[in-house]
């Protein structure tokens, strides 16, 4: 790198900082900056374009283009050369801008006079703020050094923006992190919440992007990288690491020891950046580069590098994760992603959860559901937008988040929350009443659970028992395999909390979307149809047997109910059942108290089991339809795939007819039958299930009230007629007819 350009950019940065140090309005400052950059770079034009909203850029200041175009000229993301820089996060450098593909002619700017164009993004990590452009009349390519210098200046502008240097004053740029923002994601758990942002990992604030003494900064970065390396090495030497954790840390070590990484940061410092700004510049650049890469593995590495950069920033600034800030009242947790154990630590004190990433079946989503916290996932940029303490509205029903909302939006939202609370009050008043339809049919409503934290809901919701206890949650929230004694204690506490009500413990249902952090994941082409649930338990029975022993010990003389997930054919059930019998025998011979009674049931989650021999229905103590899986296999539509998961209606008559056949088969042998998929908790679906013959439904605790309220005002024979009529007229789904009929039934 030539010494001259180093000192040039340092000089420019210092002038920039001095300009920003003088108090002044936003627009004045932007004007001065464009003047200063054009002057230093020897170009006729320097312009700053900033985002006005998510995909509109506006010319906010210029030296050299027509002043009348300022705050008038706008372009969409991706439009013209400026839009291209903004979209890709990469510089555009051309000697012949008008001849460049995608050039957009903007007569109001007078830009056609200028042939050379260099544009670089103004961005912070994960956050695009605008584009900085220089142009000149002479046709020339800008040198690498010039690109580099402009990039560094853009970086400082981004930092200054973060610190609010351009806000205020007429026409100044919009105040960052002050404007209302609406983000659209995916619903992970329904419900509405209003609260204040609590960042899981607060962003590191850089207050000094420009430094005077590069040598001091170089010492600082070298020392910090040294510390980082030691800390990664320490992590790696921990004994409890499994192979996968080791692999991730090895990748960290590789980055931490990468000479290229340190060298690039040192070069940035020589250009005038502080050590912190240099780390962040590299972090932004790596992100922009890798965001273009479709390869999932490389994107994973991007998050490793991100994490490492954050650690380095924390070492440099001394800002730990714990910034000393106090958690606000009504905290809504905001994170890129979060593990189930960490989420569980926050527990019920959270009002809501918003994630940049995540999936409907992720462990965090599973835990959020168990805690009944409204959850929105896939917002992509909530962590870039939100600051600790910001007001936030989480609409888990629609998958929408309002950050720093306008008062009118907040008011409408509060109305919605109030309405939901009102409805909850109404449901609470039904708590002690049975779910009996007006035709006198009694439907048993049970709840689904998976954590100790769920158990208080048994009292509050008015559920008769736990129709599905997902035991895998206890395995998912731990970093290592739980021990038998530990599990036995936990199951005993669950039974204690249930106070004699029935709890159907489902044995470990792992595989597919549920991967234990401490078990090697199988590389399967189609995990939902792969080695999962009881298939794993039967092939490798060690864990299954340990779990059964824990359940038997926990029951200690009380009744025990066990069910097996994803039973697909009779022999699987026979084998699973014989494991229970063998463990009972073993426990007895070891002198432990065995349960008073043992019920052993099967979850029907694949269509094949509906056609199993009669002997299966005679053997099993009960059948519980796992509607989530059964529906996914019936319609061949992945329950985790946003593109198809809502495509087929549960009230589709083919599916209802199939469910009716299951009811009939169980009726033939007098086998008790229940339904425990998510649909059981949706009032119209629950009504349809009751109408076709299900007498036990198990659902999320919050659904018990709404389902009971509906069941208590309907006649099931009429509902069944409506379904039959829809079938007779050749309808695809019974929903429209059922809705129409319900509207006529009234409250
Ligand atoms: C189901 O598949 O319907 C079910 C209840 O089990 P899970 O959602 O845990 O797979
Ligand atoms: Mg299932």
XYZ file of C-alpha atoms and ligand atoms in Angstrom:
758
model
C 0.000 0.000 0.000
C 1.630 3.330 -0.989
C 2.512 5.525 1.982
C 1.081 8.611 0.238
C -2.457 7.303 -0.027
C -2.352 6.090 3.571
C -1.632 9.524 4.888
C -4.098 11.078 2.406
C -6.972 9.041 3.701
C -5.885 9.657 7.266
C -5.869 13.369 6.557
C -9.305 13.100 4.986
C -10.670 11.198 7.935
C -9.284 13.706 10.365
C -10.827 16.577 8.417
C -14.052 14.633 8.399
C -13.956 14.152 12.121
C -13.141 17.822 12.732
C -16.055 18.857 10.553
C -18.330 16.607 12.526
C -16.994 17.928 15.819
C -18.369 21.420 15.073
C -21.974 21.681 16.211
C -24.366 22.034 13.312
C -27.523 20.852 11.641
C -27.768 17.615 9.683
C -27.968 19.085 6.200
C -25.078 21.506 6.724
C -22.883 18.698 7.810
C -23.774 16.500 4.879
C -23.048 19.401 2.507
C -19.689 20.053 4.114
C -18.794 16.398 3.924
C -19.520 16.090 0.214
C -17.457 19.199 -0.370
C -14.603 17.858 1.667
C -14.561 14.446 0.019
C -14.735 15.846 -3.522
C -11.898 18.171 -2.646
C -9.734 15.472 -1.114
C -10.383 12.916 -3.836
C -9.915 15.444 -6.638
C -13.316 14.744 -8.198
C -15.909 17.208 -9.426
C -18.759 15.376 -7.737
C -19.386 13.782 -4.378
C -22.914 12.742 -3.416
C -24.501 11.040 -0.474
C -27.603 8.914 -1.024
C -29.417 7.641 2.034
C -32.258 5.236 2.542
C -35.575 6.952 3.065
C -37.329 3.687 3.644
C -36.475 0.047 3.254
C -36.038 0.223 -0.519
C -35.907 3.872 -1.512
C -32.694 5.874 -1.715
C -32.692 9.649 -1.790
C -30.005 12.062 -2.861
C -29.397 13.876 0.440
C -26.346 16.000 -0.315
C -24.120 16.704 -3.275
C -21.146 18.667 -4.355
C -21.133 18.994 -8.117
C -24.585 17.759 -9.140
C -27.487 20.204 -9.430
C -28.515 21.323 -5.939
C -32.161 21.356 -6.988
C -32.063 17.572 -7.196
C -31.218 17.219 -3.466
C -34.107 15.541 -1.617
C -35.900 15.202 -4.980
C -33.986 12.483 -6.775
C -34.951 9.073 -5.534
C -34.367 5.548 -6.720
C -35.378 2.068 -5.751
C -32.986 -0.488 -4.380
C -31.284 -2.091 -7.361
C -32.192 0.757 -9.691
C -29.351 2.507 -11.535
C -25.722 2.279 -10.456
C -26.395 3.767 -7.021
C -29.197 1.267 -6.459
C -26.887 -1.531 -7.532
C -24.259 -0.557 -4.933
C -26.975 -0.457 -2.289
C -28.410 -3.818 -3.224
C -25.155 -5.737 -3.543
C -23.181 -3.947 -0.837
C -20.281 -3.946 -3.318
C -18.525 -0.957 -4.956
C -19.216 -0.020 -8.577
C -16.239 1.518 -10.365
C -16.541 2.532 -14.002
C -14.900 4.930 -16.431
C -18.035 5.062 -18.564
C -21.053 5.314 -16.297
C -23.627 6.169 -19.002
C -22.468 3.104 -20.957
C -22.733 0.834 -17.916
C -25.519 -1.738 -17.802
C -28.375 -0.536 -15.612
C -27.358 3.154 -15.724
C -30.397 5.320 -15.064
C -30.498 8.747 -16.595
C -31.590 11.392 -14.108
C -31.760 14.679 -16.015
C -32.512 16.737 -12.910
C -29.022 16.022 -11.550
C -26.940 16.933 -14.588
C -25.091 13.712 -14.021
C -24.671 12.901 -17.711
C -21.694 15.254 -17.809
C -19.701 12.934 -15.626
C -18.299 9.860 -17.104
C -16.381 8.202 -14.233
C -18.325 6.814 -11.322
C -17.262 5.241 -8.077
C -19.917 4.261 -5.558
C -19.425 2.447 -2.254
C -22.022 1.328 0.272
C -22.502 3.196 3.530
C -23.194 0.315 5.847
C -22.808 -0.972 9.329
C -22.799 -4.663 10.042
C -26.015 -6.050 8.718
C -27.476 -2.603 8.128
C -27.507 -0.728 4.853
C -27.648 3.024 5.294
C -26.907 4.464 1.860
C -24.365 4.992 -0.875
C -21.427 7.364 -1.191
C -20.521 8.354 -4.737
C -17.747 10.323 -6.422
C -17.853 11.202 -10.113
C -15.588 13.027 -12.522
C -15.671 14.257 -16.094
C -12.486 12.615 -17.238
C -13.050 9.011 -18.175
C -10.922 6.970 -15.777
C -11.094 3.936 -13.564
C -10.566 4.720 -9.905
C -7.581 2.956 -8.410
C -7.820 0.294 -5.722
C -6.429 2.793 -3.265
C -9.119 5.304 -4.097
C -11.837 2.687 -3.699
C -10.324 1.710 -0.415
C -10.160 5.305 0.793
C -13.770 5.996 -0.135
C -14.805 2.785 1.562
C -13.105 3.835 4.769
C -14.789 7.228 4.624
C -18.151 5.524 4.074
C -17.479 3.367 7.079
C -16.851 6.407 9.258
C -19.991 8.042 7.887
C -21.908 4.933 8.879
C -20.538 5.063 12.394
C -21.267 8.768 12.666
C -24.772 8.117 11.455
C -25.174 5.598 14.224
C -24.096 8.217 16.711
C -26.703 10.625 15.349
C -24.277 13.057 13.719
C -26.614 13.873 10.850
C -29.897 13.998 12.566
C -31.591 17.279 13.306
C -31.543 20.343 11.121
C -33.757 20.844 8.147
C -33.579 18.123 5.533
C -31.024 16.188 7.537
C -31.104 12.467 7.306
C -33.680 10.518 9.153
C -32.799 9.784 12.711
C -31.476 6.256 12.815
C -33.061 4.008 15.372
C -35.656 6.666 16.022
C -38.133 6.078 13.219
C -41.018 3.663 13.439
C -40.217 0.430 11.630
C -42.547 -2.386 10.698
C -40.967 -5.765 10.082
C -42.705 -8.695 8.529
C -41.553 -12.152 9.591
C -43.228 -15.472 10.215
C -45.460 -16.362 13.101
C -43.738 -18.786 15.483
C -46.310 -18.580 18.258
C -49.564 -16.674 18.286
C -50.456 -13.908 20.679
C -49.935 -10.168 20.934
C -47.566 -8.366 23.247
C -46.419 -4.833 23.896
C -43.160 -4.231 25.661
C -39.652 -2.863 25.523
C -36.757 -4.307 23.569
C -34.232 -6.353 25.477
C -31.346 -7.328 23.240
C -29.980 -10.787 23.879
C -26.620 -9.534 22.659
C -26.536 -5.747 22.793
C -24.606 -4.201 19.931
C -21.208 -2.800 20.681
C -21.256 0.970 20.367
C -18.213 2.486 18.728
C -17.697 6.071 19.773
C -14.335 6.698 18.121
C -14.250 5.553 14.493
C -11.321 7.832 13.609
C -8.004 7.563 15.427
C -5.039 9.927 15.482
C -2.290 7.531 16.251
C -2.288 4.443 14.056
C 0.587 2.821 15.911
C -1.291 2.847 19.197
C -4.313 1.402 17.423
C -2.192 -1.329 15.862
C -0.876 -2.239 19.304
C -4.431 -2.354 20.599
C -5.696 -4.599 17.826
C -2.733 -6.956 18.105
C -3.215 -7.271 21.807
C -6.940 -7.833 21.458
C -6.450 -10.471 18.764
C -3.883 -12.123 21.041
C -6.442 -12.259 23.843
C -9.057 -13.562 21.459
C -6.762 -16.373 20.352
C -6.062 -17.360 23.929
C -9.760 -17.389 24.761
C -10.584 -19.565 21.743
C -7.727 -21.921 22.615
C -9.052 -22.114 26.179
C -12.492 -22.988 24.911
C -10.998 -25.649 22.701
C -9.111 -27.279 25.525
C -12.269 -27.793 27.575
C -12.746 -31.490 28.151
C -16.481 -31.697 27.786
C -16.524 -30.749 24.106
C -18.119 -33.116 21.665
C -16.987 -33.490 18.086
C -19.356 -30.903 16.653
C -18.576 -28.229 19.206
C -14.911 -28.889 18.533
C -15.432 -28.474 14.803
C -17.053 -25.060 15.313
C -14.289 -23.917 17.640
C -11.662 -25.157 15.201
C -13.247 -22.871 12.617
C -13.094 -20.011 15.131
C -9.456 -20.740 15.751
C -8.745 -20.752 12.054
C -10.268 -17.295 11.685
C -8.664 -15.975 14.853
C -5.245 -17.034 13.589
C -5.855 -15.873 10.046
C -3.064 -13.538 9.033
C -5.191 -12.028 6.280
C -7.838 -10.921 8.758
C -5.376 -9.141 11.034
C -3.472 -7.681 8.086
C -6.602 -6.179 6.558
C -7.587 -4.646 9.870
C -4.106 -3.173 10.269
C -4.351 -1.679 6.811
C -7.675 -0.108 7.744
C -6.054 1.374 10.812
C -3.219 2.799 8.730
C -5.908 4.523 6.681
C -7.072 6.326 9.800
C -9.655 4.039 11.381
C -9.662 3.180 15.039
C -9.130 -0.477 15.970
C -12.847 -0.928 16.677
C -13.886 0.628 13.378
C -11.396 -1.588 11.557
C -12.938 -4.719 13.076
C -16.370 -3.587 12.093
C -15.324 -2.688 8.590
C -13.990 -6.178 8.044
C -17.129 -7.632 9.554
C -19.359 -5.635 7.198
C -17.243 -6.485 4.190
C -17.279 -10.198 5.000
C -21.025 -10.111 5.410
C -21.654 -8.385 2.113
C -19.386 -10.802 0.319
C -20.838 -13.894 1.873
C -24.451 -12.798 1.654
C -24.058 -13.275 -2.070
C -22.943 -16.871 -1.554
C -25.717 -19.440 -1.854
C -23.663 -22.172 -0.170
C -25.108 -22.983 3.262
C -21.764 -24.100 4.671
C -20.091 -20.831 3.781
C -22.967 -18.883 5.261
C -22.486 -20.821 8.496
C -18.872 -19.719 8.462
C -20.117 -16.160 8.043
C -21.871 -16.383 11.348
C -18.724 -17.852 12.928
C -16.736 -14.879 11.697
C -19.448 -12.528 12.876
C -19.407 -14.028 16.298
C -15.662 -13.802 16.431
C -15.699 -10.143 15.358
C -18.203 -9.405 18.106
C -15.962 -11.061 20.650
C -13.042 -8.982 19.412
C -15.095 -5.791 19.654
C -16.071 -6.664 23.189
C -12.424 -7.179 24.120
C -11.486 -3.839 22.546
C -14.278 -1.798 24.043
C -14.516 -3.650 27.326
C -18.256 -3.903 26.715
C -19.349 -7.315 27.892
C -22.669 -8.902 27.054
C -23.754 -7.564 30.365
C -23.740 -3.840 29.745
C -25.074 -3.115 33.191
C -28.362 -2.018 31.660
C -31.407 -3.077 33.587
C -33.923 -5.293 31.938
C -36.948 -3.113 31.210
C -40.437 -3.930 32.377
C -42.346 -6.112 29.938
C -39.195 -7.201 28.121
C -39.443 -8.445 24.553
C -36.319 -10.411 23.762
C -34.684 -9.562 20.454
C -31.954 -11.780 19.045
C -30.499 -13.097 15.851
C -31.235 -16.557 17.143
C -31.295 -18.182 20.537
C -30.839 -21.659 21.933
C -33.605 -23.365 23.881
C -31.675 -23.462 27.164
C -30.913 -19.732 27.054
C -34.520 -18.962 26.266
C -35.679 -21.091 29.110
C -33.422 -19.116 31.442
C -35.308 -15.938 30.590
C -38.491 -17.927 31.120
C -41.890 -16.441 31.554
C -40.684 -12.974 32.400
C -40.501 -12.313 28.665
C -43.525 -10.746 27.019
C -42.465 -11.666 23.522
C -39.626 -12.903 21.374
C -38.455 -11.655 17.993
C -35.728 -13.366 15.991
C -33.912 -12.477 12.797
C -33.564 -16.141 11.970
C -35.211 -19.298 13.235
C -37.767 -21.718 11.907
C -41.201 -22.810 13.011
C -39.812 -26.090 14.290
C -36.649 -24.678 15.866
C -36.022 -25.498 19.493
C -36.424 -21.872 20.460
C -39.855 -21.926 18.827
C -40.729 -25.109 20.669
C -39.758 -23.520 23.986
C -41.510 -20.221 23.166
C -44.646 -22.209 22.494
C -44.286 -24.097 25.745
C -43.911 -20.769 27.548
C -46.783 -19.303 25.490
C -44.675 -16.276 24.488
C -45.728 -14.602 21.229
C -42.928 -15.249 18.761
C -42.075 -13.753 15.391
C -39.184 -15.306 13.477
C -37.347 -14.528 10.237
C -37.528 -10.745 10.553
C -34.031 -10.646 9.051
C -33.037 -7.276 10.509
C -34.617 -6.753 13.899
C -31.207 -6.861 15.609
C -29.924 -4.162 13.265
C -32.924 -1.932 13.900
C -33.710 -2.345 17.564
C -32.054 -0.705 20.542
C -32.443 -1.687 24.164
C -35.521 -0.067 25.621
C -37.265 0.675 22.299
C -41.006 0.297 22.375
C -42.051 -2.803 20.460
C -45.312 -4.489 19.504
C -45.223 -8.169 18.661
C -48.071 -9.538 16.621
C -47.516 -13.278 16.789
C -50.774 -13.951 14.935
C -49.699 -12.112 11.793
C -45.935 -12.494 12.157
C -45.486 -8.718 12.287
C -43.400 -6.507 14.553
C -43.783 -2.757 15.047
C -40.700 -1.097 16.435
C -41.035 2.391 17.895
C -44.592 2.511 16.571
C -46.629 5.613 15.826
C -49.118 6.254 18.598
C -52.071 5.418 16.339
C -50.601 1.991 15.567
C -49.859 1.396 19.232
C -53.402 2.370 20.169
C -54.971 -0.021 17.661
C -52.645 -2.723 18.867
C -53.559 -2.124 22.488
C -57.206 -2.537 21.510
C -56.339 -5.917 20.077
C -54.492 -6.942 23.249
C -57.414 -5.727 25.348
C -59.843 -7.735 23.251
C -57.711 -10.830 23.654
C -57.486 -10.251 27.410
C -61.244 -9.778 27.528
C -61.736 -13.061 25.698
C -59.292 -14.739 28.092
C -61.390 -13.477 31.006
C -64.483 -14.979 29.418
C -62.664 -18.268 28.907
C -61.404 -18.228 32.487
C -65.002 -18.027 33.660
C -65.609 -21.338 31.852
C -62.701 -22.993 33.627
C -64.718 -25.014 36.070
C -67.398 -25.937 33.535
C -67.334 -29.126 31.470
C -66.962 -29.112 27.676
C -70.456 -30.410 26.939
C -72.165 -29.618 23.686
C -75.809 -28.595 23.622
C -76.644 -32.073 22.360
C -75.160 -33.391 25.602
C -71.910 -34.898 24.315
C -69.004 -34.511 26.650
C -65.583 -33.844 25.121
C -62.499 -34.303 27.287
C -60.080 -31.417 26.824
C -56.498 -32.093 27.778
C -53.381 -30.015 27.338
C -50.038 -30.531 25.670
C -46.929 -29.858 27.731
C -43.212 -30.485 27.751
C -41.644 -28.423 30.494
C -42.167 -28.028 34.192
C -43.079 -24.459 33.355
C -46.192 -25.766 31.587
C -47.692 -27.438 34.600
C -49.267 -24.405 36.289
C -51.403 -24.159 33.142
C -53.106 -27.361 34.119
C -54.900 -25.491 36.910
C -55.346 -22.250 35.010
C -56.660 -23.643 31.752
C -59.138 -26.093 33.203
C -57.620 -28.988 31.216
C -58.492 -32.450 32.519
C -55.004 -33.815 32.178
C -51.917 -33.776 29.976
C -52.763 -35.553 26.736
C -49.248 -35.192 25.379
C -46.102 -34.601 27.403
C -43.311 -34.068 24.893
C -40.385 -35.524 26.826
C -37.828 -34.475 24.232
C -37.955 -30.856 25.402
C -36.070 -31.843 28.531
C -33.416 -33.374 26.322
C -33.333 -30.414 23.942
C -32.722 -27.757 26.567
C -29.693 -29.515 27.988
C -26.157 -29.493 26.704
C -25.624 -33.133 27.610
C -27.659 -36.280 27.916
C -29.709 -36.180 31.131
C -29.166 -38.950 33.652
C -31.823 -41.434 34.672
C -32.065 -40.171 38.260
C -32.429 -36.607 37.064
C -35.218 -37.595 34.663
C -36.970 -39.688 37.287
C -37.018 -36.694 39.637
C -38.394 -34.480 36.924
C -41.136 -36.894 35.835
C -42.099 -37.360 39.460
C -42.458 -33.588 39.826
C -44.641 -33.528 36.718
C -46.887 -36.214 38.193
C -46.962 -34.389 41.534
C -48.008 -31.183 39.803
C -50.724 -33.054 37.894
C -52.228 -34.090 41.245
C -53.502 -37.439 40.073
C -54.663 -36.261 36.654
C -53.519 -38.378 33.761
C -50.252 -37.417 32.051
C -49.474 -39.205 28.775
C -45.690 -39.257 28.566
C -44.541 -39.576 25.020
C -41.153 -41.247 24.761
C -38.305 -39.350 23.189
C -39.320 -38.000 19.787
C -36.042 -36.887 18.253
C -34.744 -36.795 14.719
C -36.350 -34.816 11.915
C -36.449 -31.206 13.151
C -35.541 -32.163 16.727
C -31.811 -32.704 16.899
C -30.150 -33.110 20.265
C -27.116 -30.858 20.561
C -25.081 -33.698 22.045
C -26.026 -36.419 19.571
C -24.449 -36.671 16.207
C -27.032 -35.586 13.640
C -27.588 -38.024 10.819
C -27.005 -36.630 7.402
C -30.332 -37.643 5.935
C -31.807 -36.526 2.642
C -35.289 -36.266 4.119
C -35.197 -36.212 7.917
C -38.997 -35.931 8.409
C -39.286 -39.336 6.794
C -36.033 -40.566 8.211
C -34.558 -42.134 11.274
C -36.626 -40.487 13.939
C -38.859 -40.999 16.959
C -39.561 -44.631 17.845
C -37.377 -45.800 14.977
C -34.323 -44.475 16.816
C -35.615 -45.867 20.110
C -36.036 -49.364 18.699
C -32.744 -49.463 16.807
C -30.693 -48.033 19.661
C -32.735 -48.838 22.742
C -30.255 -47.596 25.370
C -31.815 -44.173 25.807
C -35.355 -45.512 25.446
C -34.805 -48.032 28.206
C -33.217 -45.453 30.479
C -36.205 -43.203 29.900
C -38.686 -45.986 30.606
C -36.856 -46.828 33.837
C -37.027 -43.168 34.857
C -40.763 -43.079 34.153
C -41.425 -46.252 36.099
C -39.426 -44.988 39.083
C -41.131 -41.601 38.924
C -44.565 -43.213 39.039
C -43.561 -45.168 42.166
C -46.875 -46.827 42.739
C -48.976 -44.259 40.845
C -50.635 -44.919 37.469
C -48.337 -44.451 34.465
C -49.248 -43.631 30.866
C -46.638 -44.040 28.140
C -47.063 -43.516 24.419
C -44.758 -44.062 21.491
C -44.358 -41.549 18.671
C -44.555 -42.374 14.969
C -45.643 -45.992 15.246
C -45.989 -47.012 11.618
C -46.773 -50.715 11.803
C -47.952 -53.183 14.390
C -44.597 -54.875 14.967
C -43.030 -51.568 15.961
C -45.683 -51.177 18.599
C -45.208 -54.742 19.795
C -41.469 -54.186 20.153
C -41.874 -50.846 21.893
C -44.455 -52.289 24.231
C -42.240 -55.228 25.107
C -39.510 -52.766 26.158
C -41.941 -51.345 28.702
C -42.877 -54.789 29.953
C -39.221 -55.812 30.213
C -38.299 -52.679 32.156
C -41.272 -53.162 34.465
C -40.102 -56.659 35.158
C -36.531 -55.498 35.719
C -37.502 -52.676 38.050
C -39.664 -55.038 40.022
C -36.867 -57.566 40.351
C -34.562 -54.774 41.548
C -37.008 -54.101 44.296
C -38.395 -50.777 42.994
C -42.052 -49.965 43.348
C -43.823 -50.429 40.051
C -46.712 -48.259 38.879
C -50.190 -49.070 40.033
C -51.390 -49.377 36.450
C -49.592 -48.937 33.148
C -51.265 -47.791 29.951
C -49.211 -48.221 26.787
C -50.440 -46.382 23.715
C -49.389 -45.510 20.202
C -49.350 -42.220 18.369
C -50.891 -42.494 14.949
C -48.778 -40.176 12.845
C -48.489 -42.050 9.571
C -51.450 -43.121 7.418
C -50.233 -46.718 7.353
C -51.135 -47.315 10.994
C -54.783 -46.548 10.267
C -54.771 -49.717 8.152
C -52.919 -51.895 10.678
C -54.344 -55.332 11.570
C -57.180 -55.443 14.048
C -54.746 -57.060 16.500
C -52.931 -53.729 16.810
C -56.090 -51.921 17.866
C -56.767 -54.700 20.330
C -53.282 -54.620 21.760
C -52.806 -50.912 22.240
C -54.353 -49.322 25.301
C -55.151 -46.192 23.327
C -54.435 -44.350 20.097
C -53.470 -40.687 20.013
C -53.550 -39.059 16.595
C -50.505 -36.832 16.093
C -52.281 -34.635 13.597
C -49.250 -32.480 12.774
C -47.311 -35.398 11.406
C -50.312 -37.315 10.135
C -51.415 -34.340 8.070
C -47.927 -33.760 6.689
C -47.738 -37.349 5.488
C -51.324 -37.477 4.281
C -50.905 -34.420 2.070
C -47.180 -34.936 1.429
C -46.629 -31.360 2.599
C -43.691 -30.643 4.896
C -44.930 -29.057 8.132
C -41.709 -27.039 8.378
C -41.810 -25.662 4.882
C -43.393 -22.219 4.694
C -44.132 -22.729 1.019
C -46.460 -25.636 1.616
C -47.253 -25.957 5.275
C -50.530 -24.039 5.064
C -51.442 -25.244 1.621
C -53.927 -27.971 2.580
C -56.855 -27.473 4.871
C -57.350 -29.806 7.815
C -61.046 -29.624 6.991
C -60.337 -30.956 3.523
C -62.935 -33.695 3.136
C -60.412 -36.321 2.079
C -58.599 -35.799 5.358
C -61.787 -35.680 7.437
C -62.984 -38.876 5.754
C -59.680 -40.526 6.593
C -59.935 -39.395 10.211
C -63.472 -40.792 10.335
C -62.088 -44.164 9.301
C -59.638 -44.017 12.206
C -62.537 -43.234 14.550
C -64.426 -46.225 13.133
C -61.503 -48.597 13.506
C -60.966 -47.616 17.122
C -64.698 -47.928 17.766
C -64.697 -51.523 16.423
C -62.279 -52.606 19.141
C -63.325 -50.082 21.770
C -59.849 -48.528 21.679
C -59.753 -45.108 23.384
C -58.862 -42.418 20.862
C -57.623 -38.862 21.180
C -56.230 -36.159 18.911
C -53.196 -34.175 20.053
C -51.946 -32.211 17.032
C -52.107 -28.405 16.832
C -55.456 -28.584 15.068
C -57.128 -29.798 18.240
C -56.561 -26.313 19.646
C -58.205 -24.457 16.761
C -61.888 -24.037 17.602
C -63.403 -24.803 14.169
C -61.065 -27.742 13.634
C -61.792 -29.003 17.152
C -65.499 -28.782 16.419
C -65.068 -30.796 13.212
C -63.019 -33.416 15.066
C -65.694 -33.713 17.731
C -68.372 -33.893 15.054
C -66.709 -36.855 13.366
C -66.328 -38.720 16.626
C -63.245 -37.657 18.585
C -64.116 -37.453 22.266
C -60.712 -36.461 23.628
C -58.667 -33.554 22.346
C -55.290 -32.369 23.604
C -54.070 -28.872 22.850
C -51.996 -25.911 23.994
C -53.268 -24.686 27.340
C -54.304 -21.314 25.901
C -56.615 -23.076 23.447
C -58.665 -24.932 26.042
C -60.871 -21.890 26.759
C -61.678 -20.939 23.146
C -62.341 -24.571 22.175
C -64.555 -25.159 25.181
C -66.473 -21.938 24.548
C -67.324 -23.059 21.028
C -68.145 -26.659 21.886
C -70.564 -25.540 24.590
C -72.721 -23.717 22.088
C -73.042 -26.275 19.287
C -74.965 -29.376 18.417
C -72.521 -31.984 17.117
C -75.134 -33.906 15.141
C -75.897 -30.725 13.192
C -72.200 -30.101 12.641
C -71.824 -33.615 11.357
C -74.726 -33.065 8.950
C -73.014 -29.944 7.661
C -69.811 -31.916 7.023
C -71.754 -34.693 5.296
C -73.599 -32.186 3.165
C -70.328 -30.546 2.101
C -69.109 -33.968 1.059
C -72.338 -34.707 -0.828
C -72.113 -31.504 -2.835
C -68.518 -32.332 -3.751
C -66.863 -29.550 -1.762
C -63.131 -29.817 -1.249
C -63.228 -28.517 2.308
C -65.981 -28.472 4.887
C -64.772 -25.105 6.170
C -67.023 -22.745 4.182
C -70.164 -24.681 5.088
C -69.146 -25.013 8.729
C -68.413 -21.284 8.957
C -71.709 -20.422 7.383
C -73.563 -22.740 9.709
C -71.719 -21.397 12.756
C -72.651 -17.840 11.833
C -76.302 -18.916 11.873
C -75.942 -20.674 15.240
C -75.157 -17.389 17.011
C -73.656 -16.945 20.478
C -47.984 -34.381 16.051
O -47.208 -34.765 15.185
O -49.156 -34.037 15.823
C -47.563 -34.289 17.446
C -48.425 -34.035 18.402
O -46.257 -34.438 17.728
P -45.124 -33.355 17.392
O -45.819 -32.088 16.985
O -44.321 -33.211 18.621
O -44.398 -34.013 16.264
Mg -45.427 -35.817 15.736
